[in-house]
Coordinates of C-alpha atoms in Angstrom, one line a residue:
M1 CA 7.0 9.1 26.6
P2 CA 8.4 12.4 27.7
N3 CA 9.6 12.4 31.3
E4 CA 7.1 13.9 33.9
N5 CA 10.0 16.2 35.1
S6 CA 11.6 16.6 31.4
A7 CA 10.9 20.5 31.6
T8 CA 13.4 21.2 34.4
M9 CA 16.3 18.7 33.5
D10 CA 19.6 20.1 33.3
P11 CA 21.8 19.2 30.2
G12 CA 23.9 17.2 32.7
T13 CA 20.9 15.0 33.2
V14 CA 19.9 15.0 29.8
L15 CA 23.1 13.5 28.6
E16 CA 23.2 10.8 31.4
E17 CA 19.6 9.8 30.7
L18 CA 20.4 9.7 26.9
A19 CA 23.2 7.5 27.6
Q20 CA 21.2 5.2 29.5
V21 CA 18.5 5.0 27.2
A22 CA 21.2 4.3 24.4
Q23 CA 22.6 1.3 26.2
Q24 CA 18.8 -0.2 26.5
I25 CA 18.7 0.1 22.7
Q26 CA 22.1 -1.5 22.0
D27 CA 21.0 -4.4 24.5
Q28 CA 17.9 -4.8 22.5
M29 CA 19.4 -5.0 19.1
Q30 CA 22.1 -7.5 20.4
D31 CA 19.3 -9.6 21.7
A32 CA 17.5 -9.1 18.2
W33 CA 20.8 -10.2 16.2
Q34 CA 20.9 -13.5 18.0
Q35 CA 17.0 -14.2 16.6
P36 CA 17.4 -12.4 13.4
V37 CA 13.8 -11.5 12.0
L38 CA 14.8 -12.7 8.6
D39 CA 15.9 -16.4 8.2
G40 CA 19.5 -16.6 6.6
P41 CA 18.2 -17.8 3.1
V42 CA 15.8 -15.2 2.6
L43 CA 18.6 -12.3 3.5
N44 CA 21.0 -14.3 1.5
S45 CA 18.8 -14.5 -1.6
M46 CA 17.9 -10.6 -1.3
A47 CA 21.6 -9.5 -1.3
G48 CA 22.9 -12.3 -3.9
G49 CA 20.4 -10.7 -6.2
L50 CA 21.2 -7.3 -5.5
L51 CA 25.0 -8.0 -5.7
Q52 CA 24.3 -9.7 -9.1
A53 CA 22.6 -6.8 -10.4
L54 CA 25.6 -4.4 -9.3
A55 CA 27.8 -6.5 -11.0
L56 CA 26.1 -6.3 -14.5
F57 CA 25.8 -2.4 -14.0
N58 CA 29.8 -2.4 -13.2
Q59 CA 30.2 -4.0 -16.1
S60 CA 28.2 -1.7 -18.1
L61 CA 29.8 1.2 -17.0
L62 CA 33.4 -0.4 -17.5
A63 CA 32.6 -1.4 -21.4
D64 CA 31.9 2.7 -21.9
P65 CA 34.5 4.8 -19.9
G66 CA 33.7 7.4 -22.0
R67 CA 30.3 7.8 -21.0
L68 CA 31.1 7.6 -17.1
M69 CA 33.7 10.6 -17.7
Q70 CA 30.9 12.3 -19.0
A71 CA 28.8 11.7 -16.6
Q72 CA 31.4 12.7 -13.7
A73 CA 31.7 16.1 -15.6
K74 CA 28.3 16.6 -15.5
L75 CA 28.2 16.3 -11.9
W76 CA 31.1 18.3 -11.0
E77 CA 29.8 21.5 -13.5
G78 CA 26.3 20.9 -11.4
Y79 CA 28.2 21.3 -8.1
A80 CA 30.0 24.3 -9.3
Q81 CA 26.7 25.8 -10.1
L82 CA 25.2 25.4 -6.8
W83 CA 28.2 26.8 -5.2
Q84 CA 28.0 30.0 -7.3
H85 CA 24.4 30.2 -6.8
S86 CA 25.2 29.8 -2.8
L87 CA 27.8 32.7 -2.8
A88 CA 25.5 34.8 -4.9
A89 CA 22.7 34.3 -2.2
L90 CA 25.4 35.0 0.6
A91 CA 25.7 38.3 -1.1
G92 CA 22.2 39.0 -1.4
Q93 CA 22.0 38.8 -5.4
T94 CA 19.7 36.5 -6.0
P95 CA 15.7 35.9 -4.3
P96 CA 15.0 34.0 -1.8
A97 CA 14.0 30.2 -2.9
G98 CA 10.0 29.6 -3.3
A99 CA 8.3 26.8 -2.1
V100 CA 10.1 23.1 -2.0
A101 CA 7.7 20.6 -3.3
D102 CA 9.7 17.9 -1.8
R103 CA 8.0 17.3 1.8
R104 CA 11.3 16.4 3.6
F105 CA 12.7 20.0 2.9
R106 CA 9.4 22.5 3.1
G107 CA 10.5 24.2 6.5
T108 CA 11.8 27.6 6.2
D109 CA 15.3 26.7 7.8
W110 CA 15.9 24.6 4.8
Q111 CA 16.0 28.0 3.0
L112 CA 19.0 29.3 5.0
P113 CA 22.2 29.6 2.5
A114 CA 24.1 26.7 4.4
F115 CA 21.0 24.3 4.4
D116 CA 19.9 25.0 1.2
L117 CA 23.5 24.3 -0.1
I118 CA 23.1 21.0 1.6
R119 CA 19.7 20.1 0.1
Q120 CA 20.4 20.8 -3.2
C121 CA 23.8 18.9 -3.3
Y122 CA 22.2 15.8 -2.4
L123 CA 19.4 16.3 -4.3
L124 CA 21.7 17.1 -7.2
T125 CA 23.8 13.8 -6.5
G126 CA 20.9 11.6 -5.9
Q127 CA 19.4 12.5 -9.2
W128 CA 22.6 12.1 -10.5
L129 CA 23.0 8.3 -9.1
L130 CA 19.3 7.3 -10.7
E131 CA 20.1 8.8 -13.8
Q132 CA 23.4 6.4 -14.1
V133 CA 21.0 3.4 -13.3
T134 CA 18.3 4.5 -15.8
G135 CA 21.1 5.5 -18.3
V136 CA 22.7 2.5 -18.9
G137 CA 21.2 1.0 -22.1
D138 CA 22.4 -2.7 -22.0
L139 CA 20.6 -4.0 -18.7
D140 CA 17.3 -6.1 -18.9
P141 CA 14.4 -4.6 -17.6
A142 CA 14.3 -6.7 -14.4
T143 CA 17.8 -6.0 -13.1
R144 CA 17.4 -2.1 -14.0
R145 CA 14.0 -2.2 -12.0
K146 CA 16.1 -3.8 -9.2
L147 CA 18.9 -1.3 -9.1
T148 CA 16.8 1.9 -9.5
F149 CA 14.8 0.8 -6.5
Y150 CA 17.8 -0.1 -4.2
T151 CA 19.4 3.2 -5.5
R152 CA 16.3 5.4 -4.8
Q153 CA 16.3 3.5 -1.1
F154 CA 19.8 4.2 -0.5
A155 CA 19.4 8.0 -1.7
D156 CA 16.6 8.4 0.7
A157 CA 18.2 7.0 3.5
L158 CA 21.1 9.3 2.8
S159 CA 19.1 12.3 3.1
P160 CA 20.1 15.2 5.0
S161 CA 16.8 15.4 6.6
N162 CA 17.4 12.2 8.6
F163 CA 20.6 13.3 10.5
V164 CA 20.7 15.5 13.4
A165 CA 23.6 17.7 12.0
T166 CA 22.1 18.2 8.8
N167 CA 18.6 19.1 9.6
P168 CA 18.0 22.8 10.6
E169 CA 14.4 21.9 12.5
V170 CA 16.0 19.0 14.6
L171 CA 19.0 21.0 15.6
R172 CA 16.5 24.3 16.5
A173 CA 14.5 21.8 18.1
T174 CA 17.7 20.5 19.9
V175 CA 19.2 23.8 21.2
E176 CA 15.3 24.9 22.2
S177 CA 14.8 21.9 24.5
G178 CA 18.2 21.2 25.5
G179 CA 18.2 18.0 23.6
Q180 CA 15.5 16.5 25.7
N181 CA 13.9 16.2 21.9
L182 CA 16.6 13.3 21.4
L183 CA 15.9 11.7 24.8
H184 CA 12.5 11.4 23.9
G185 CA 13.2 10.0 20.5
L186 CA 15.4 7.6 22.1
R187 CA 12.6 6.7 24.0
H188 CA 10.2 6.3 21.2
M189 CA 12.8 4.1 19.5
L190 CA 13.3 2.0 22.6
E191 CA 9.2 1.5 23.1
D192 CA 9.0 0.9 19.1
M193 CA 12.1 -1.9 19.4
Q194 CA 10.4 -3.6 22.4
R195 CA 7.3 -3.5 20.7
G196 CA 8.6 -5.3 17.7
G197 CA 10.7 -7.8 19.6
G198 CA 13.9 -6.5 18.4
R199 CA 12.7 -5.1 15.1
L200 CA 12.3 -1.6 14.5
D201 CA 8.7 -0.5 14.5
P202 CA 7.9 3.1 14.3
R203 CA 4.1 4.4 15.5
M204 CA 2.7 5.8 12.0
T205 CA -0.2 6.9 14.4
D206 CA -1.5 7.4 18.0
P207 CA -2.9 3.5 18.3
G208 CA -5.3 5.0 21.3
A209 CA -6.6 7.4 19.2
F210 CA -8.8 4.5 17.3
E211 CA -10.6 1.7 18.3
V212 CA -12.2 -0.8 15.6
G213 CA -16.1 -1.3 16.0
V214 CA -16.0 2.3 18.1
N215 CA -14.9 5.1 15.9
I216 CA -13.4 3.4 12.9
A217 CA -14.9 0.2 10.9
A218 CA -18.3 1.4 12.7
T219 CA -21.0 1.4 10.5
P220 CA -23.7 -0.2 11.7
G221 CA -24.2 -4.0 10.7
K222 CA -24.1 -7.7 11.8
V223 CA -22.2 -10.7 10.7
V224 CA -24.9 -13.1 9.4
F225 CA -22.5 -15.9 8.1
Q226 CA -19.1 -17.3 8.9
N227 CA -16.5 -19.8 8.0
G228 CA -12.9 -20.8 8.5
L229 CA -11.4 -18.0 6.5
M230 CA -14.4 -15.2 6.6
Q231 CA -17.2 -13.7 8.3
L232 CA -19.7 -12.0 6.0
I233 CA -21.0 -8.6 7.1
Q234 CA -24.6 -7.3 6.3
Y235 CA -25.0 -3.5 7.0
T236 CA -27.8 -1.7 8.1
P237 CA -29.7 0.2 5.3
V238 CA -30.5 3.6 6.1
T239 CA -33.1 4.1 3.3
D240 CA -36.7 2.9 3.4
Q241 CA -36.0 1.0 -0.2
V242 CA -32.5 -0.3 -1.4
Y243 CA -31.9 -1.5 -4.8
R244 CA -33.1 -5.2 -5.7
R245 CA -29.7 -6.6 -6.2
P246 CA -27.1 -6.4 -3.0
L247 CA -23.6 -5.5 -3.6
L248 CA -20.9 -8.5 -2.6
V249 CA -17.4 -6.7 -1.4
V250 CA -14.3 -8.8 -1.9
P251 CA -11.8 -6.8 0.0
P252 CA -7.8 -7.6 -0.3
W253 CA -6.7 -9.9 2.5
I254 CA -3.3 -8.1 2.7
N255 CA -4.6 -5.5 5.5
K256 CA -8.3 -5.7 6.5
F257 CA -11.7 -4.8 4.7
Y258 CA -12.5 -1.4 7.0
V259 CA -9.8 0.4 4.7
M260 CA -13.4 1.1 3.2
D261 CA -15.4 2.0 6.3
L262 CA -12.6 4.3 8.1
Q263 CA -14.8 7.1 9.7
P264 CA -18.1 8.4 8.2
K265 CA -16.5 11.2 6.7
N266 CA -14.4 8.9 4.2
S267 CA -16.5 5.6 4.6
L268 CA -17.2 3.6 1.3
V269 CA -19.1 1.4 3.2
G270 CA -21.5 4.2 4.3
W271 CA -21.5 5.9 1.3
W272 CA -22.9 2.3 -0.4
V273 CA -25.6 2.1 2.1
E274 CA -26.5 5.7 1.7
Q275 CA -26.9 5.4 -2.2
G276 CA -29.3 2.5 -1.4
Y277 CA -27.3 -0.7 -1.6
T278 CA -27.7 -3.6 0.4
V279 CA -23.7 -4.2 1.3
F280 CA -22.5 -7.2 2.3
M281 CA -18.8 -7.3 3.1
I282 CA -16.7 -10.1 3.5
S283 CA -14.2 -9.9 6.2
W284 CA -11.2 -12.5 5.9
V285 CA -9.7 -14.1 9.0
N286 CA -6.2 -13.4 10.0
P287 CA -4.5 -16.5 9.5
G288 CA -2.0 -18.4 11.9
P289 CA -0.2 -21.9 11.2
E290 CA -3.2 -24.0 11.2
L291 CA -4.2 -22.2 8.2
A292 CA -1.0 -23.0 6.1
G293 CA -2.7 -25.3 3.4
K294 CA -5.3 -23.0 2.6
S295 CA -5.0 -22.0 -1.0
F296 CA -6.1 -19.6 -3.7
E297 CA -9.0 -21.7 -4.8
D298 CA -9.8 -22.3 -0.8
Y299 CA -10.4 -18.1 -0.9
M300 CA -12.4 -18.8 -4.0
I301 CA -14.5 -21.3 -2.6
E302 CA -14.8 -19.9 1.1
G303 CA -14.7 -16.7 0.0
P304 CA -17.2 -15.0 -2.6
L305 CA -18.7 -18.3 -3.4
A306 CA -19.7 -19.0 -0.2
A307 CA -21.0 -15.4 0.3
L308 CA -23.3 -15.8 -2.9
D309 CA -24.7 -18.6 -1.0
A310 CA -25.1 -17.1 2.3
I311 CA -26.4 -13.7 0.5
E312 CA -29.4 -15.8 -1.0
Q313 CA -30.3 -17.3 2.4
A314 CA -30.0 -13.9 3.9
C315 CA -32.4 -11.7 1.3
G316 CA -33.9 -14.3 -1.2
E317 CA -31.7 -12.9 -4.1
R318 CA -29.8 -14.8 -6.2
E319 CA -28.4 -12.0 -8.8
V320 CA -25.7 -9.5 -7.3
N321 CA -23.3 -7.2 -8.3
A322 CA -19.6 -7.5 -6.9
V323 CA -16.4 -5.6 -6.0
G324 CA -13.0 -6.1 -5.5
Y325 CA -10.2 -4.3 -4.0
C326 CA -6.6 -5.2 -5.1
I327 CA -5.9 -9.0 -4.8
G328 CA -9.5 -9.1 -3.7
G329 CA -10.3 -7.6 -7.7
T330 CA -7.9 -10.5 -9.0
L331 CA -10.0 -13.0 -6.8
L332 CA -13.1 -11.7 -8.1
L333 CA -12.4 -11.8 -11.5
S334 CA -10.7 -15.5 -11.4
T335 CA -13.9 -16.5 -9.5
L336 CA -16.2 -14.8 -12.4
A337 CA -13.9 -17.1 -14.6
Y338 CA -14.7 -20.0 -13.1
M339 CA -18.3 -19.5 -12.7
A340 CA -18.5 -18.4 -16.6
A341 CA -17.1 -22.4 -17.1
T342 CA -19.3 -23.7 -14.9
G343 CA -22.4 -21.9 -15.9
D344 CA -23.2 -19.8 -12.9
E345 CA -24.5 -16.5 -13.4
R346 CA -25.4 -15.1 -9.8
I347 CA -23.0 -12.0 -10.3
K348 CA -24.3 -9.4 -13.1
S349 CA -21.5 -6.9 -13.3
A350 CA -17.6 -6.6 -11.5
T351 CA -16.1 -3.4 -10.1
T352 CA -12.4 -4.2 -9.6
F353 CA -10.3 -1.0 -7.4
A354 CA -6.5 -1.1 -8.3
S355 CA -6.8 -4.9 -9.2
L356 CA -4.1 -6.3 -11.3
L357 CA -4.8 -9.4 -13.8
D358 CA -2.0 -9.1 -16.4
F359 CA 1.5 -8.8 -14.0
T360 CA 3.6 -8.0 -17.2
E361 CA 4.6 -4.8 -15.2
P362 CA 3.7 -5.2 -11.7
G363 CA 5.6 -2.0 -10.7
D364 CA 8.0 -1.6 -8.0
L365 CA 6.8 -4.8 -6.3
G366 CA 8.8 -6.9 -8.9
V367 CA 12.1 -6.1 -7.2
F368 CA 11.1 -9.0 -4.7
I369 CA 10.2 -11.4 -7.2
D370 CA 12.4 -13.8 -8.6
E371 CA 13.0 -17.6 -8.2
D372 CA 15.5 -17.0 -5.8
Q373 CA 13.5 -14.8 -3.3
I374 CA 10.2 -16.8 -3.9
S375 CA 12.3 -19.7 -2.8
A376 CA 13.9 -18.6 0.1
L377 CA 10.7 -16.8 1.3
E378 CA 9.1 -20.1 0.5
G379 CA 11.6 -22.0 2.9
K380 CA 10.8 -19.4 5.5
M381 CA 6.7 -20.0 5.4
A382 CA 7.7 -23.7 5.5
Q383 CA 9.0 -23.0 9.3
T384 CA 6.0 -20.8 10.4
G385 CA 2.7 -21.7 8.0
Y386 CA 2.2 -17.9 6.9
L387 CA 4.4 -15.0 5.9
D388 CA 4.4 -12.6 8.9
S389 CA 2.7 -9.5 8.9
A390 CA 5.9 -7.3 9.3
D391 CA 7.7 -9.0 6.5
M392 CA 4.8 -7.7 4.0
A393 CA 4.5 -4.6 5.8
T394 CA 8.1 -3.8 5.2
A395 CA 8.0 -4.5 1.6
F396 CA 5.0 -2.3 1.1
N397 CA 6.3 0.8 3.1
L398 CA 9.8 0.6 1.1
L399 CA 7.7 1.3 -2.3
R400 CA 7.2 4.8 0.0
A401 CA 10.0 5.0 2.3
N402 CA 10.1 8.8 2.4
D403 CA 6.5 9.2 3.7
L404 CA 6.0 5.8 5.4
I405 CA 9.4 5.3 7.4
W406 CA 11.8 8.1 7.1
S407 CA 9.3 10.9 7.6
F408 CA 8.5 9.2 11.2
F409 CA 12.0 8.3 12.0
V410 CA 12.5 12.0 11.6
N411 CA 9.0 13.0 13.7
N412 CA 9.3 10.2 16.3
Y413 CA 13.0 9.7 17.0
L414 CA 15.0 13.1 15.6
L415 CA 12.1 15.7 16.9
G416 CA 11.0 13.4 19.4
K417 CA 7.4 14.2 19.0
D418 CA 4.4 11.8 18.9
P419 CA 2.6 10.7 15.8
A420 CA -0.6 12.1 15.0
P421 CA -3.9 10.5 14.8
F422 CA -4.3 9.2 11.1
D423 CA -7.1 6.8 10.5
L424 CA -5.2 5.4 7.3
L425 CA -2.3 4.8 8.9
F426 CA -3.9 3.0 12.1
W427 CA -5.4 0.8 9.2
N428 CA -2.1 0.5 7.3
A429 CA -0.4 -0.6 10.8
D430 CA -3.2 -3.2 11.7
A431 CA -1.4 -5.7 9.5
T432 CA -2.5 -9.5 8.2
R433 CA -0.4 -12.7 7.6
M434 CA -1.0 -14.6 4.4
P435 CA -1.0 -18.6 4.3
A436 CA 1.9 -20.2 2.9
A437 CA 0.3 -22.5 0.3
M438 CA -1.9 -19.2 -0.9
H439 CA 1.0 -16.8 -0.8
S440 CA 3.3 -19.1 -3.0
F441 CA 0.8 -19.7 -5.3
Y442 CA -0.3 -16.2 -5.8
L443 CA 3.6 -15.1 -6.2
R444 CA 4.5 -17.7 -8.6
N445 CA 1.6 -18.1 -10.9
M446 CA 0.6 -14.4 -11.0
Y447 CA 3.9 -12.5 -10.3
L448 CA 6.6 -14.6 -11.1
H449 CA 4.9 -16.5 -14.1
N450 CA 2.0 -13.9 -15.2
R451 CA -0.3 -17.2 -15.7
L452 CA -3.7 -15.7 -15.3
R453 CA -4.0 -13.5 -18.4
E454 CA -3.4 -17.0 -20.4
P455 CA -6.5 -18.9 -21.2
G456 CA -6.3 -21.9 -18.9
G457 CA -2.8 -20.5 -17.1
I458 CA -4.2 -21.6 -14.1
T459 CA -6.7 -24.1 -12.7
L460 CA -9.2 -23.7 -9.5
A461 CA -10.9 -26.4 -8.3
G462 CA -10.4 -28.2 -11.5
V463 CA -11.5 -25.8 -13.8
P464 CA -9.2 -24.2 -16.6
I465 CA -9.2 -20.1 -15.8
D466 CA -10.3 -18.3 -18.8
L467 CA -11.0 -14.7 -18.4
S468 CA -12.1 -13.9 -21.8
K469 CA -15.2 -15.8 -21.0
I470 CA -16.4 -13.3 -18.6
A471 CA -19.3 -11.7 -20.2
V472 CA -20.7 -9.4 -17.6
P473 CA -19.9 -6.0 -17.7
C474 CA -16.8 -4.5 -15.8
Y475 CA -15.8 -1.6 -14.4
F476 CA -11.9 -1.1 -13.9
V477 CA -10.3 2.0 -11.6
A478 CA -6.8 2.7 -11.7
T479 CA -4.8 5.3 -9.8
V480 CA -2.1 7.4 -11.5
E481 CA 0.4 7.3 -8.8
D482 CA 0.1 4.0 -7.6
H483 CA 3.0 2.0 -6.8
I484 CA 1.4 -1.1 -6.0
A485 CA -1.1 -1.9 -9.2
P486 CA 0.3 0.8 -11.9
W487 CA -2.3 2.1 -13.9
R488 CA -1.0 0.9 -17.1
S489 CA -1.0 -2.6 -15.8
V490 CA -4.4 -2.4 -14.8
H491 CA -5.1 -0.9 -18.2
A492 CA -3.7 -4.1 -19.7
G493 CA -5.8 -6.3 -17.3
A494 CA -9.0 -4.5 -18.3
L495 CA -8.8 -5.7 -21.8
L496 CA -9.0 -9.3 -20.8
P497 CA -12.3 -10.1 -19.9
G498 CA -14.9 -10.7 -22.9
G499 CA -17.5 -8.4 -21.7
K500 CA -18.2 -4.8 -22.1
T501 CA -15.8 -2.7 -19.8
R502 CA -15.5 0.9 -18.4
F503 CA -11.8 1.7 -17.3
V504 CA -11.4 5.1 -15.0
L505 CA -8.1 6.5 -13.8
S506 CA -8.0 8.5 -10.9
G507 CA -5.8 11.1 -9.2
S508 CA -3.4 9.9 -6.3
G509 CA -2.2 6.3 -5.1
H510 CA -3.6 2.9 -4.4
I511 CA -5.4 4.0 -1.4
A512 CA -6.1 7.9 -1.6
G513 CA -7.2 7.7 -5.1
I514 CA -9.9 5.1 -4.2
I515 CA -10.9 6.1 -1.0
N516 CA -12.0 9.8 -2.3
P517 CA -15.3 10.7 -1.3
P518 CA -17.1 13.4 -3.5
A519 CA -17.5 16.1 -0.7
A520 CA -13.8 16.2 0.1
H521 CA -13.5 17.7 -3.7
K522 CA -10.0 16.1 -4.0
Y523 CA -7.9 15.0 -6.9
Q524 CA -9.6 14.4 -10.3
H525 CA -10.4 11.5 -12.3
W526 CA -10.4 10.6 -16.5
T527 CA -13.1 9.0 -18.1
C528 CA -13.2 7.5 -22.1
D529 CA -16.1 5.7 -23.2
S530 CA -14.0 3.7 -25.6
L531 CA -11.0 1.3 -24.6
P532 CA -8.1 1.2 -26.7
T533 CA -5.4 -1.3 -26.4
N534 CA -2.7 1.2 -25.8
P535 CA -2.8 2.9 -22.7
E536 CA -1.3 6.1 -23.9
E537 CA -4.0 6.5 -26.7
W538 CA -6.5 6.0 -23.6
R539 CA -5.0 8.7 -21.7
T540 CA -5.3 10.9 -24.8
A541 CA -8.4 10.3 -25.8
A542 CA -10.1 10.5 -22.0
Q543 CA -11.8 13.6 -20.5
E544 CA -10.2 15.0 -17.2
H545 CA -13.0 15.4 -14.2
A546 CA -12.6 17.5 -11.0
G547 CA -13.2 15.6 -8.0
S548 CA -14.0 11.8 -7.3
W549 CA -14.8 9.1 -9.6
W550 CA -17.7 7.7 -6.9
P551 CA -20.6 9.6 -9.0
D552 CA -19.4 8.0 -12.6
W553 CA -19.3 4.8 -11.0
K554 CA -22.6 5.4 -9.2
F555 CA -24.1 6.0 -12.4
W556 CA -22.4 2.9 -14.1
L557 CA -23.9 0.8 -11.7
G558 CA -27.0 2.2 -10.9
R559 CA -28.1 1.2 -14.0
R560 CA -27.5 -2.6 -13.2
A561 CA -28.7 -2.9 -9.9
G562 CA -32.4 -3.9 -10.6
G563 CA -35.4 -1.9 -9.2
K564 CA -36.0 -1.0 -5.7
V565 CA -37.4 -3.1 -2.9
M566 CA -38.2 -2.7 0.6
A567 CA -34.7 -2.1 2.7
R568 CA -33.6 -5.7 4.2
M569 CA -32.6 -5.5 7.8
P570 CA -29.7 -7.8 8.6
G571 CA -30.3 -10.7 11.0
T572 CA -34.2 -11.0 9.6
G573 CA -33.9 -12.9 6.8
G574 CA -32.9 -16.8 6.2
L575 CA -29.6 -16.1 8.1
P576 CA -30.0 -15.1 11.9
A577 CA -27.4 -12.6 13.2
I578 CA -23.8 -13.9 14.9
E579 CA -22.4 -10.6 16.0
D580 CA -22.4 -6.9 15.5
A581 CA -20.1 -5.4 12.8
P582 CA -17.4 -5.4 12.1
G583 CA -17.2 -8.9 13.8
S584 CA -14.5 -10.6 15.4
Y585 CA -12.2 -11.7 12.5
V586 CA -11.3 -8.3 11.9
R587 CA -10.3 -7.9 15.5
M588 CA -7.4 -10.5 15.4
T589 CA -4.1 -9.0 15.5
S590 CA -0.7 -10.1 14.4
H591 CA 1.1 -8.5 17.0
K592 CA 3.3 -10.0 19.5
E593 CA 1.9 -9.6 22.8

């Protein structure tokens, strides 16, 4: 935090304090190096896989020296054109640059000739590096994906926006504050390293701006059931009548359920309640070592199947509609296949948000999936009983490094500013652990071997799972910019169930494309009444609509929700209230105190 006397500090005092804080950071780093966050086998498998990929890439380049020479000539030609453009700009012969799409360089100072040249040289070189990786024709897809991913990480890290001397906004702040921005930034860095136990854990938002159950995850309701893996929340109705069939929501257990219940203006839960649904939300526990043996099938049995029994006790209704988000959707469709095999017809429709069933193309997460990396991760989980939330968060943040890592590096450490309050980033930082047995099963059977799409490819609770046996209507939502569940892969999964399926594509990404209330008038969505097997054919035939996809889904679900009945108050049926929503499980954190 800024020093109370920082406004009157002279340059010598600033330099002295900079040196002191820098020494504290160095000491913290030395302590962290003595107890590495990642075990040796994990680091070795990641590094070994990358080095192997680089070796294959070098072999491809050396096998075609002519192509390499052409690429180098193209790069130098680009530099020459930039230099000519810069000289012309200095002479006033070219108009000022227009708006810059890249968020890193939107400030007006980046349009000054010197910094504009630095920016354009960086962008040209970064694009050239990526073209060398993507342009090599004899690399297998996995190697190309890995090289592309790490090349992008390398290029992002070397952005001139990340360095004091080449970021004009930071230079201006340093001159205007007498270097106090750097002092505040180093203090922020020290605080983040201390909070992360030696791991640099940049704050993405003001943690004091939100409190779970107060101004976030605050839709009224009661916990009406719980077991060792989850609590079941029944939300308080706001309409006199509700649809007969309740809505069971299966959220991901990678992060917490309240991404669907942020603030009133963007709460999907609140919107459901307003539409007249009796909403039951699963809130997963944040597991510790005592749950190391919990498997994917345990999540099915103690999650949606237990919730169905509880819903019948709570409101006397056997038939429900169900929703699953991300891995929650993967679990929901797996459960539906299990229920189809066992003759259980309680779920009458299923909706999935950005969920994978076919993992042929898992997107950038595929970079972390191979036998060596999974084996190393299993070795680490065997020691703790779970995958640490920080490891999971790091992997997801790397998928959008500029937005989720480097933007905060610049804001917090170079500019010395506090991060702004942002509900979505508060949720993103409230990470969860993964039980060892479940996570190993998930990585191996879904990502590595892609067995869920195969009839009988996996077995849950002694029942072979066949998605084609699912006969209930399904509604699949994908998002066009999703790095976690690529929309074409979601489309491939939508072809697997045997019932009638509607596939909808939303603008934006994995979170913003789903949590997009109609009142916001943001993004767009595409719909098509047919479902061609080729995703590009579907996209060509689809019709674009402005705004949120929620109204389309409202119409689809409303036809399957049953007639209206009197509203059901949580805790007044067969299950008494245990505690107020959002419950105690969601308040379990993974942070080291």
